[in-house]
PDB file of C-alpha atoms and ligand atoms in Angstrom:
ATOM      1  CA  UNK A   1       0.000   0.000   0.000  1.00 90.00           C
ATOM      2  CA  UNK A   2       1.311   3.411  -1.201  1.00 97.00           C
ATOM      3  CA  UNK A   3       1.499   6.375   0.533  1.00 98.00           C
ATOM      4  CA  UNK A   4       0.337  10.090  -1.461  1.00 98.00           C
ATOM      5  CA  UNK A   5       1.553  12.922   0.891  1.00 98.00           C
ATOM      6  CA  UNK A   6      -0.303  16.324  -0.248  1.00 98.00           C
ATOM      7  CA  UNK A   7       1.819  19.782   0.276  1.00 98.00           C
ATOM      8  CA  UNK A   8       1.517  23.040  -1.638  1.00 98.00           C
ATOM      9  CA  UNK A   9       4.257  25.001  -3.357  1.00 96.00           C
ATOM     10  CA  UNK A  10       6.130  27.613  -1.514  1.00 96.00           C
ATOM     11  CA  UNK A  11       7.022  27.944   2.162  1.00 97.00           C
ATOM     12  CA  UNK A  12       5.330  24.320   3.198  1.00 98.00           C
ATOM     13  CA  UNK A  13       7.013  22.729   0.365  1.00 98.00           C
ATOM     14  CA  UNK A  14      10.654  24.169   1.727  1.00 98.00           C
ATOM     15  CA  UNK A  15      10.261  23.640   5.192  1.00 98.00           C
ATOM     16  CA  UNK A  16       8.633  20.511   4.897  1.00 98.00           C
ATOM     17  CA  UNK A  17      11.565  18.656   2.492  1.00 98.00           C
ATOM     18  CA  UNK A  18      13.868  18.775   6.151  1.00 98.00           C
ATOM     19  CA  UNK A  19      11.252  17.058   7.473  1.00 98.00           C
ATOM     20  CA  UNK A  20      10.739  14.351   4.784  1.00 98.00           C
ATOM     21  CA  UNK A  21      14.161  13.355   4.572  1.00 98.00           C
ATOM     22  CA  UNK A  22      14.468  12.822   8.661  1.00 98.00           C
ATOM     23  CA  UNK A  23      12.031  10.086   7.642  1.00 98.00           C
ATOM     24  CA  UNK A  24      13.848   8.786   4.736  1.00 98.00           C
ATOM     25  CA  UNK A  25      11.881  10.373   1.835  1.00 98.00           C
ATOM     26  CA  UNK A  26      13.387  12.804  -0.810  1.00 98.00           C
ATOM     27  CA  UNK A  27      11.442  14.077  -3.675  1.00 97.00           C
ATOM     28  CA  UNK A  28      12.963  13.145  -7.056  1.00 91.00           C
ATOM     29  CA  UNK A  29      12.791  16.581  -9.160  1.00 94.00           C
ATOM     30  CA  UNK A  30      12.573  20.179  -8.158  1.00 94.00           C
ATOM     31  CA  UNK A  31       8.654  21.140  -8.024  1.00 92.00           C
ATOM     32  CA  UNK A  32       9.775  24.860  -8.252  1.00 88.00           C
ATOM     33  CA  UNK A  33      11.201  24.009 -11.953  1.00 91.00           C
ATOM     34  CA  UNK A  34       7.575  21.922 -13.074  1.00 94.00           C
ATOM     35  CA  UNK A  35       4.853  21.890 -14.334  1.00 94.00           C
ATOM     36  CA  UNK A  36       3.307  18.560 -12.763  1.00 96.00           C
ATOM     37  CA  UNK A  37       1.273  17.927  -9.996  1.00 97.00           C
ATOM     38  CA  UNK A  38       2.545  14.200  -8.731  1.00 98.00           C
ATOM     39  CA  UNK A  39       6.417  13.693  -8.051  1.00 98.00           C
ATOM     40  CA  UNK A  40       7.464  10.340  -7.744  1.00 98.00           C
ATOM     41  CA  UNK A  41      10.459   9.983  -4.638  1.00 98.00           C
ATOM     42  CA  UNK A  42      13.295   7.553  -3.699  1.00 98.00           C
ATOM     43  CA  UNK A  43      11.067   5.564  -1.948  1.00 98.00           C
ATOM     44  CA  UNK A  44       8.988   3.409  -5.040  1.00 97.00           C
ATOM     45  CA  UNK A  45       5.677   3.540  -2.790  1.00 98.00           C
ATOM     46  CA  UNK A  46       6.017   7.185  -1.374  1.00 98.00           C
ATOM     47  CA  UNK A  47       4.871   9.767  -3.824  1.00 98.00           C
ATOM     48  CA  UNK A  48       3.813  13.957  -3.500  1.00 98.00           C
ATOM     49  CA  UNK A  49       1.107  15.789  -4.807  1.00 98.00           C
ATOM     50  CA  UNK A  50       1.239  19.554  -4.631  1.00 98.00           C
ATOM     51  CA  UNK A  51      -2.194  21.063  -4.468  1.00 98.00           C
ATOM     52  CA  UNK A  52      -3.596  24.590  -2.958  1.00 97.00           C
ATOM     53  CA  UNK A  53      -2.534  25.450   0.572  1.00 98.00           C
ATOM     54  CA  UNK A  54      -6.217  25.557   1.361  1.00 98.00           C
ATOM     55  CA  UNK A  55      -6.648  22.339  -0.212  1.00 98.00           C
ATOM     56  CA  UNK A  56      -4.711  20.391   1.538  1.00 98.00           C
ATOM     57  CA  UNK A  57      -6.944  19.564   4.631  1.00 98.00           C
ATOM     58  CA  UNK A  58      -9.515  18.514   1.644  1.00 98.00           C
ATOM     59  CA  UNK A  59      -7.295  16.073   0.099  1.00 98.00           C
ATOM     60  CA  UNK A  60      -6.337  14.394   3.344  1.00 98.00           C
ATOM     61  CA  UNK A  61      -9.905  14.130   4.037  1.00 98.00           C
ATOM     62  CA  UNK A  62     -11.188  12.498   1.383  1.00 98.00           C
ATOM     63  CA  UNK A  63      -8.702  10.116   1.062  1.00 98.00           C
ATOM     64  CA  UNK A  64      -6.665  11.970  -2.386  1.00 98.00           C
ATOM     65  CA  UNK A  65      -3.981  11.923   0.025  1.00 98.00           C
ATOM     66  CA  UNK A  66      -3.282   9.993   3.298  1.00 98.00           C
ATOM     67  CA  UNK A  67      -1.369  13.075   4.905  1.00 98.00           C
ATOM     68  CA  UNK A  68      -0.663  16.526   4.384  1.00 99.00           C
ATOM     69  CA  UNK A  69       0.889  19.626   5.362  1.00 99.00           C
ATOM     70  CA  UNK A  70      -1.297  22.788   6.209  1.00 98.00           C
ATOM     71  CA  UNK A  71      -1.279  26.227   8.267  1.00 98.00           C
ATOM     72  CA  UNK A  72      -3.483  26.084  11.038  1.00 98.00           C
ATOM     73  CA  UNK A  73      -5.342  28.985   9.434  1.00 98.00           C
ATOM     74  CA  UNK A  74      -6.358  26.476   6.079  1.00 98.00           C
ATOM     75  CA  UNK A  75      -7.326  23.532   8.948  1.00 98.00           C
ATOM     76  CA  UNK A  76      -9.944  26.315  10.765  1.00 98.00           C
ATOM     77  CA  UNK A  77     -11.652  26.941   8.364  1.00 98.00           C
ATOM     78  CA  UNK A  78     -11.989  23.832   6.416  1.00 98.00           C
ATOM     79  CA  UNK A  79     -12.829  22.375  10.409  1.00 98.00           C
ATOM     80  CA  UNK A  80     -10.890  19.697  10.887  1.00 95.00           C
ATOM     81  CA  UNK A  81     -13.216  17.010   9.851  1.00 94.00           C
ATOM     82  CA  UNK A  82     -12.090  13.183   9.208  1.00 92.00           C
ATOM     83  CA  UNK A  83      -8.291  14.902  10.046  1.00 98.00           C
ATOM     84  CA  UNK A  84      -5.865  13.236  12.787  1.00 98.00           C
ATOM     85  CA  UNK A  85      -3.572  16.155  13.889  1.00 98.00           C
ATOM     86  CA  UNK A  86      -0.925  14.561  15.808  1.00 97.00           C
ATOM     87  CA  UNK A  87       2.317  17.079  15.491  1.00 98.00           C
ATOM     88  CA  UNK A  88       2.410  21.010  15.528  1.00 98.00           C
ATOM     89  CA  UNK A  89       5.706  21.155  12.761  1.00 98.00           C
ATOM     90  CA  UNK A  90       6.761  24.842  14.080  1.00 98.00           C
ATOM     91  CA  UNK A  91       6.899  26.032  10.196  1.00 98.00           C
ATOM     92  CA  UNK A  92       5.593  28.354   8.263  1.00 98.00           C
ATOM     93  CA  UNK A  93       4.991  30.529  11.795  1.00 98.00           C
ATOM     94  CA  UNK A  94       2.999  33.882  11.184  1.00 98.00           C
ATOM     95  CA  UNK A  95      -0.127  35.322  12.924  1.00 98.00           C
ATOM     96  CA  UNK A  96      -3.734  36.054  12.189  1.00 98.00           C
ATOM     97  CA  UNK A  97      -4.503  39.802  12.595  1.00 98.00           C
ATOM     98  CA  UNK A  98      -6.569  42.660  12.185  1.00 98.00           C
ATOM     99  CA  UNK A  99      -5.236  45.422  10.341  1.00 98.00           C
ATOM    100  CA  UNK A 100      -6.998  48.943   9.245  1.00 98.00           C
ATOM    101  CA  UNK A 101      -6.051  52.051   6.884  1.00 98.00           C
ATOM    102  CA  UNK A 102      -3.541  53.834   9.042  1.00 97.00           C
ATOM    103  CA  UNK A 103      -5.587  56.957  10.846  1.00 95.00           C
ATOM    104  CA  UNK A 104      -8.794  54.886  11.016  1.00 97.00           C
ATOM    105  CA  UNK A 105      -9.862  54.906  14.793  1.00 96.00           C
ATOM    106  CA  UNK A 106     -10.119  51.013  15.145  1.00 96.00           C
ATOM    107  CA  UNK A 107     -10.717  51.414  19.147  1.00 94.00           C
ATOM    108  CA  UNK A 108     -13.549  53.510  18.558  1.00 93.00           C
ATOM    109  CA  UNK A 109     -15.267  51.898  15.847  1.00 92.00           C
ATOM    110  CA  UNK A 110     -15.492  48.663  18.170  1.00 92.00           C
ATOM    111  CA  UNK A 111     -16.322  50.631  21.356  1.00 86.00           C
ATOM    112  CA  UNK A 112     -19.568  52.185  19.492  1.00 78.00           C
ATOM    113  CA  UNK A 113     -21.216  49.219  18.786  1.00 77.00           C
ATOM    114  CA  UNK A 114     -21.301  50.205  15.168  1.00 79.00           C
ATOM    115  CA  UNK A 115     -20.983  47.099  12.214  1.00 91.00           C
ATOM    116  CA  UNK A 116     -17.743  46.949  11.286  1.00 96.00           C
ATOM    117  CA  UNK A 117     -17.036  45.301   7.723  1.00 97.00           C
ATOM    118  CA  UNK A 118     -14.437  43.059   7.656  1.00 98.00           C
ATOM    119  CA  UNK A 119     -12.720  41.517   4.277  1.00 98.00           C
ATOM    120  CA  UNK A 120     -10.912  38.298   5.053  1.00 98.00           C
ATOM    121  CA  UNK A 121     -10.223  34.460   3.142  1.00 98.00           C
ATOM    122  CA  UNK A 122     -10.450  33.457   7.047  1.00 98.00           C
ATOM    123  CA  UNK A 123     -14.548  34.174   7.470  1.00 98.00           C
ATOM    124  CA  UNK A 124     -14.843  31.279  10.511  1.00 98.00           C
ATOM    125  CA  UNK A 125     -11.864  32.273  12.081  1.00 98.00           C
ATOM    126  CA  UNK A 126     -12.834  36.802  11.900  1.00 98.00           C
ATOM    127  CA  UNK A 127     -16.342  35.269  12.510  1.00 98.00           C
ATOM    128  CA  UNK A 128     -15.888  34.148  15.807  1.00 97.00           C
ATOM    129  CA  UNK A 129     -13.504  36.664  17.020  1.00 97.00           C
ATOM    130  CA  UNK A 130     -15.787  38.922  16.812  1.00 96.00           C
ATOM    131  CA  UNK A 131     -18.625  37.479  17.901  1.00 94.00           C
ATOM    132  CA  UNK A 132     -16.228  36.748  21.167  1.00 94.00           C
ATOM    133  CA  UNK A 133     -15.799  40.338  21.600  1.00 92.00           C
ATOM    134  CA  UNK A 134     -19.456  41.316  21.011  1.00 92.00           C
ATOM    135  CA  UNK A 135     -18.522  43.001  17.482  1.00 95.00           C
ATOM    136  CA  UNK A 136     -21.139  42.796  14.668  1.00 95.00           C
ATOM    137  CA  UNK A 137     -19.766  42.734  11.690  1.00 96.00           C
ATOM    138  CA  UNK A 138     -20.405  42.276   7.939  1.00 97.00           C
ATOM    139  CA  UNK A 139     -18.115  39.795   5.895  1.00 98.00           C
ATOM    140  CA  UNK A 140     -16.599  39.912   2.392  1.00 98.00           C
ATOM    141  CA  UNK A 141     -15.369  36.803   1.412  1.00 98.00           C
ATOM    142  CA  UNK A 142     -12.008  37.765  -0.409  1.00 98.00           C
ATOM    143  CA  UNK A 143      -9.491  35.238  -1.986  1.00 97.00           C
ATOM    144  CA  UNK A 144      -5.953  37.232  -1.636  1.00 95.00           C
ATOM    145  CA  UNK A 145      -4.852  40.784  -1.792  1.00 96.00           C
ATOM    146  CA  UNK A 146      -7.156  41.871   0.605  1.00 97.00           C
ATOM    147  CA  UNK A 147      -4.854  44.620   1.744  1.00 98.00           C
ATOM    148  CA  UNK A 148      -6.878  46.354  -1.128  1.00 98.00           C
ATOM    149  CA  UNK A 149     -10.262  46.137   0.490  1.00 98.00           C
ATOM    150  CA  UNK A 150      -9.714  48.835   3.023  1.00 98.00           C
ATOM    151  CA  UNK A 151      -7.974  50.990   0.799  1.00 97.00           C
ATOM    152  CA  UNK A 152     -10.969  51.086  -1.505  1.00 97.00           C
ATOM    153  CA  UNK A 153     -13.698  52.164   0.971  1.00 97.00           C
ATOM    154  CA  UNK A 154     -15.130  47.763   0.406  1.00 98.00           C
ATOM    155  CA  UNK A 155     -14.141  47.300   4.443  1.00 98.00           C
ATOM    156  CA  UNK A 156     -13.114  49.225   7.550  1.00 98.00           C
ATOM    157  CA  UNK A 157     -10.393  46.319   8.512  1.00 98.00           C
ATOM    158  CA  UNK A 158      -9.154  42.921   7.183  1.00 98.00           C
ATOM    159  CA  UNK A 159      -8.478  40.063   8.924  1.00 98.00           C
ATOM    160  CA  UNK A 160      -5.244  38.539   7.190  1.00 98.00           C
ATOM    161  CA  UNK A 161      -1.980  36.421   7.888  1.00 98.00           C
ATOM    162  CA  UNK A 162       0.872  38.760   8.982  1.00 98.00           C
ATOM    163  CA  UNK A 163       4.196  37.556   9.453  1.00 97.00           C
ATOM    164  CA  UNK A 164       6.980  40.677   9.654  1.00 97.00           C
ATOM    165  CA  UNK A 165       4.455  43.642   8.725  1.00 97.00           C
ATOM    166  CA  UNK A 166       6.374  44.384   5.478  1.00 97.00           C
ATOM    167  CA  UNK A 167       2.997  44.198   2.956  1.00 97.00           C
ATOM    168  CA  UNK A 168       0.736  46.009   5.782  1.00 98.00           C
ATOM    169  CA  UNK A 169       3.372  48.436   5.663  1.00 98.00           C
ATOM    170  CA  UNK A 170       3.744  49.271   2.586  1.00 98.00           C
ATOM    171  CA  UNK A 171       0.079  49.540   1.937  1.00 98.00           C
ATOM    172  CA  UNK A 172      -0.197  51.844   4.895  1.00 98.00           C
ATOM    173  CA  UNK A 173      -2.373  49.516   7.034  1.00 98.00           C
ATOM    174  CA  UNK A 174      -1.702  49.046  10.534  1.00 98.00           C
ATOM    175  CA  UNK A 175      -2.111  45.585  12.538  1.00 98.00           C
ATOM    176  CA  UNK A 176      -4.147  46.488  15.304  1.00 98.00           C
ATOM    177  CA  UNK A 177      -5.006  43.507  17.341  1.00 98.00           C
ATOM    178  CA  UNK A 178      -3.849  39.777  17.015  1.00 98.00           C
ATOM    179  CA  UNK A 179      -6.090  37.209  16.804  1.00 98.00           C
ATOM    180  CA  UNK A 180      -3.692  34.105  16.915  1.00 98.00           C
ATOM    181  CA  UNK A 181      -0.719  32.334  16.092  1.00 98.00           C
ATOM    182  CA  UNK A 182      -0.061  30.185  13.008  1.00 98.00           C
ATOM    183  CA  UNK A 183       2.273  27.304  12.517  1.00 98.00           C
ATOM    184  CA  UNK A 184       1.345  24.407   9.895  1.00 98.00           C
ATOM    185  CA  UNK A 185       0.361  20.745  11.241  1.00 98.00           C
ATOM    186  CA  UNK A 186       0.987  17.220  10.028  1.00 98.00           C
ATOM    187  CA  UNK A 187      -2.696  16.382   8.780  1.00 98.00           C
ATOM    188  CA  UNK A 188      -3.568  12.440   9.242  1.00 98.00           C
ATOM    189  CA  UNK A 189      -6.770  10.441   6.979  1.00 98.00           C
ATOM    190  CA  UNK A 190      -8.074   8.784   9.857  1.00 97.00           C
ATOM    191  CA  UNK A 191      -9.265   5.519   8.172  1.00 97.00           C
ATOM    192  CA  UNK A 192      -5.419   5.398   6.277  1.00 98.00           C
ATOM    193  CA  UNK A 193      -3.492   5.792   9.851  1.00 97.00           C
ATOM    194  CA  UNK A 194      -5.995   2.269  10.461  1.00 97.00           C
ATOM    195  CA  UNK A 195      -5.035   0.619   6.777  1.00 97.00           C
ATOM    196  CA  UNK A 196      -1.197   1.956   6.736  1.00 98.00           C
ATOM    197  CA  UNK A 197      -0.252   2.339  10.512  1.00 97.00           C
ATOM    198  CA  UNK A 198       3.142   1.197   9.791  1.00 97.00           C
ATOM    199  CA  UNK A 199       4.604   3.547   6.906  1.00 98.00           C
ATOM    200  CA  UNK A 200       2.175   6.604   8.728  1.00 98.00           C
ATOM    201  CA  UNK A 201       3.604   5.841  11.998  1.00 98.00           C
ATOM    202  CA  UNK A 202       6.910   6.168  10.993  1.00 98.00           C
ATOM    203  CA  UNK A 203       6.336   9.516   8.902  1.00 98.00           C
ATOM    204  CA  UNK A 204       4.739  10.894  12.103  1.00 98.00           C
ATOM    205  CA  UNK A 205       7.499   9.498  14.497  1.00 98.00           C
ATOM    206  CA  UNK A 206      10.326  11.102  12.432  1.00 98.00           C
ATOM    207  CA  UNK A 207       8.764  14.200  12.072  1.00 98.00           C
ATOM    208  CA  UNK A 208       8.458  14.399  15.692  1.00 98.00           C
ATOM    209  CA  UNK A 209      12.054  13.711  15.872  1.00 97.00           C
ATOM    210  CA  UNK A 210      12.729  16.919  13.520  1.00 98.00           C
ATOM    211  CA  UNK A 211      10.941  19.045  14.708  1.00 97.00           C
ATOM    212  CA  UNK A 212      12.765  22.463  15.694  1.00 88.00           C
ATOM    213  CA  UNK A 213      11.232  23.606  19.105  1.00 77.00           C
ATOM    214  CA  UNK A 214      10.985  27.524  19.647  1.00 65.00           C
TER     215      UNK A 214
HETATM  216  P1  ATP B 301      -2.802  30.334  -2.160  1.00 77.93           P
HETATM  217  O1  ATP B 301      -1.569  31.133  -2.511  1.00 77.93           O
HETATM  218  O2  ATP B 301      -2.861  28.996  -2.825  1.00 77.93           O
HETATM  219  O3  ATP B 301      -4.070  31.107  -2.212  1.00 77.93           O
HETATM  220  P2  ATP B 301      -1.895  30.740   0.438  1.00 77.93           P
HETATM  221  O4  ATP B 301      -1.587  32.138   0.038  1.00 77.93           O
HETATM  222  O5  ATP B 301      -2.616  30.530   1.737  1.00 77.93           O
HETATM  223  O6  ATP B 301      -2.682  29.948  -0.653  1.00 77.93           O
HETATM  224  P3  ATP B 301       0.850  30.310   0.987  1.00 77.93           P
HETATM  225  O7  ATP B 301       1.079  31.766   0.861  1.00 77.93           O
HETATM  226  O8  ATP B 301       1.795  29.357   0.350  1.00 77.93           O
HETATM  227  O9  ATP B 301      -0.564  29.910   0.439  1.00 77.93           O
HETATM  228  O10 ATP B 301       0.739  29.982   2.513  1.00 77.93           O
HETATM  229  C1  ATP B 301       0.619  28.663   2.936  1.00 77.93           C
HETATM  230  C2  ATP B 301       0.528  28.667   4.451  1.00 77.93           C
HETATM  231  O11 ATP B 301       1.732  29.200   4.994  1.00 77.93           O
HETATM  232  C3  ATP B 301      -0.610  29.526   5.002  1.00 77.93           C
HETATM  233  O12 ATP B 301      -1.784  28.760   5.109  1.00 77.93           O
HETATM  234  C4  ATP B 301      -0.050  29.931   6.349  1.00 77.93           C
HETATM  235  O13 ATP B 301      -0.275  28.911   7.313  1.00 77.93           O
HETATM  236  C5  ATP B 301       1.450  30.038   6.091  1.00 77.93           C
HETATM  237  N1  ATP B 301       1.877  31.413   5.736  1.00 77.93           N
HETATM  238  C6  ATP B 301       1.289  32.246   4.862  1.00 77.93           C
HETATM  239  N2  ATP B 301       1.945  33.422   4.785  1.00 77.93           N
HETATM  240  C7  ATP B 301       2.984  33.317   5.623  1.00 77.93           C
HETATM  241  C8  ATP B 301       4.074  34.175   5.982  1.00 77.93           C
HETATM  242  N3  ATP B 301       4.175  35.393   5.467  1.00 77.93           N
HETATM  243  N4  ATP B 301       4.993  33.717   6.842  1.00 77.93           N
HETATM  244  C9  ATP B 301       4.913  32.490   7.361  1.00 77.93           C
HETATM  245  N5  ATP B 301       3.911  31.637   7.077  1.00 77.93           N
HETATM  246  C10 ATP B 301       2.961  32.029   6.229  1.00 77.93           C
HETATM  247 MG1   MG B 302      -0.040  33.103  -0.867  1.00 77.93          MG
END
């Protein structure tokens, strides 16, 4: 029985190849320099598939992979279901903020009740922050840039991944509360870690062994 481990391009890919090869497994070809979605790797029944970030938890659900790599941002919002999460990896580490048009009176807006709109990919996660603090709000659903929605008039604040500031910044946002911090997770099919304990086990045990604490 074969083993298809789902990752997306990018910062998982990178930081997850240390991880791979403390478990044996290196990938065959450069994914950076292709065009294809499957890449075979030294191991004949190991193979890769790069897909979405956000579509990661979706593959490991469903069975189109038997584990993955995603941020915890991509796991909230798909919600976790069918998905083992047994390791925190410590990668790709950023945070989930709220950010407004620099000038804009954030503190006041939420102390007067008023809605505030709010344009965000991460609607469950803004959704319930909100609703935590008492905050109505209206949502747009965006799917990237959404550093543009405030500076438009479309939303009073996003709700976006921030790691050093640097895009906020130069879009003249500001990040004015944090919502929570972000690391990516080793993402387990539940009926494969059954059918393939063996190979999964030892994918999750060296992983653990990798991991860089901090
Ligand atoms: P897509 O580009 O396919 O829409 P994405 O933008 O979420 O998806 P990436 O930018 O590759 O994909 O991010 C993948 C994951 O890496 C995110 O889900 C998040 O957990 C983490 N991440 C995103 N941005 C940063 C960052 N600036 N620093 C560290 N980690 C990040
Ligand atoms: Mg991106």
């Amino acid at each position: 029985m074969s083993i298809t481990i789902a990752l997306s391009k990018g910062r998982i890919y990178d930081e997850t190849l240390p991880l791979l090869a403390a478990a044996g497994i290196t990938v065959a070809e450069d994914p950076e320099k292709s065009r294809k979605l499957i890449f075979p790797t030294n191991q004949p029944d190991v193979r890769v598939v790069l897909v979405r970030a956000s579509d990661v938890p979706v593959y490991v659900q469903y069975g189109g992979a038997d584990v993955g790599v995603a941020g915890l941002d991509s796991l909230i919002e798909h919600g976790g279901q069918g998905l083992y999460l047994p390791l925190d990896l410590q990668i790709a580490q950023c945070r989930v903020s709220v950010a407004v048009r620099e000038g804009f009176d954030y503190q006041a807006a939420v102390r007067q009740g008023a809605r505030l709109k709010i344009a965000t990919k991460y609607t469950s996660i803004a959704r319930e922050f909100f609703a935590k603090k008492g905050v109505h709000v209206d949502m747009v659903k965006l799917y990237g840039s959404m550093e543009l929605a405030p500076l438009t008039g479309m939303a009073d604040a996003i709700v976006d991944l921030v790691s050093t500031g640097g895009t906020l910044k130069a879009n003249h946002l500001v990040e004015v509360e944090r919502i929570m911090d972000i690391s990516s997770r080793l993402v387990v099919n539940q009926a494969a870690l059954k059918l393939k304990q063996a190979k999964l086990r030892h994918i999750i045990d060296s992983f653990a062994g990798a991991v860089v604490k901090g």
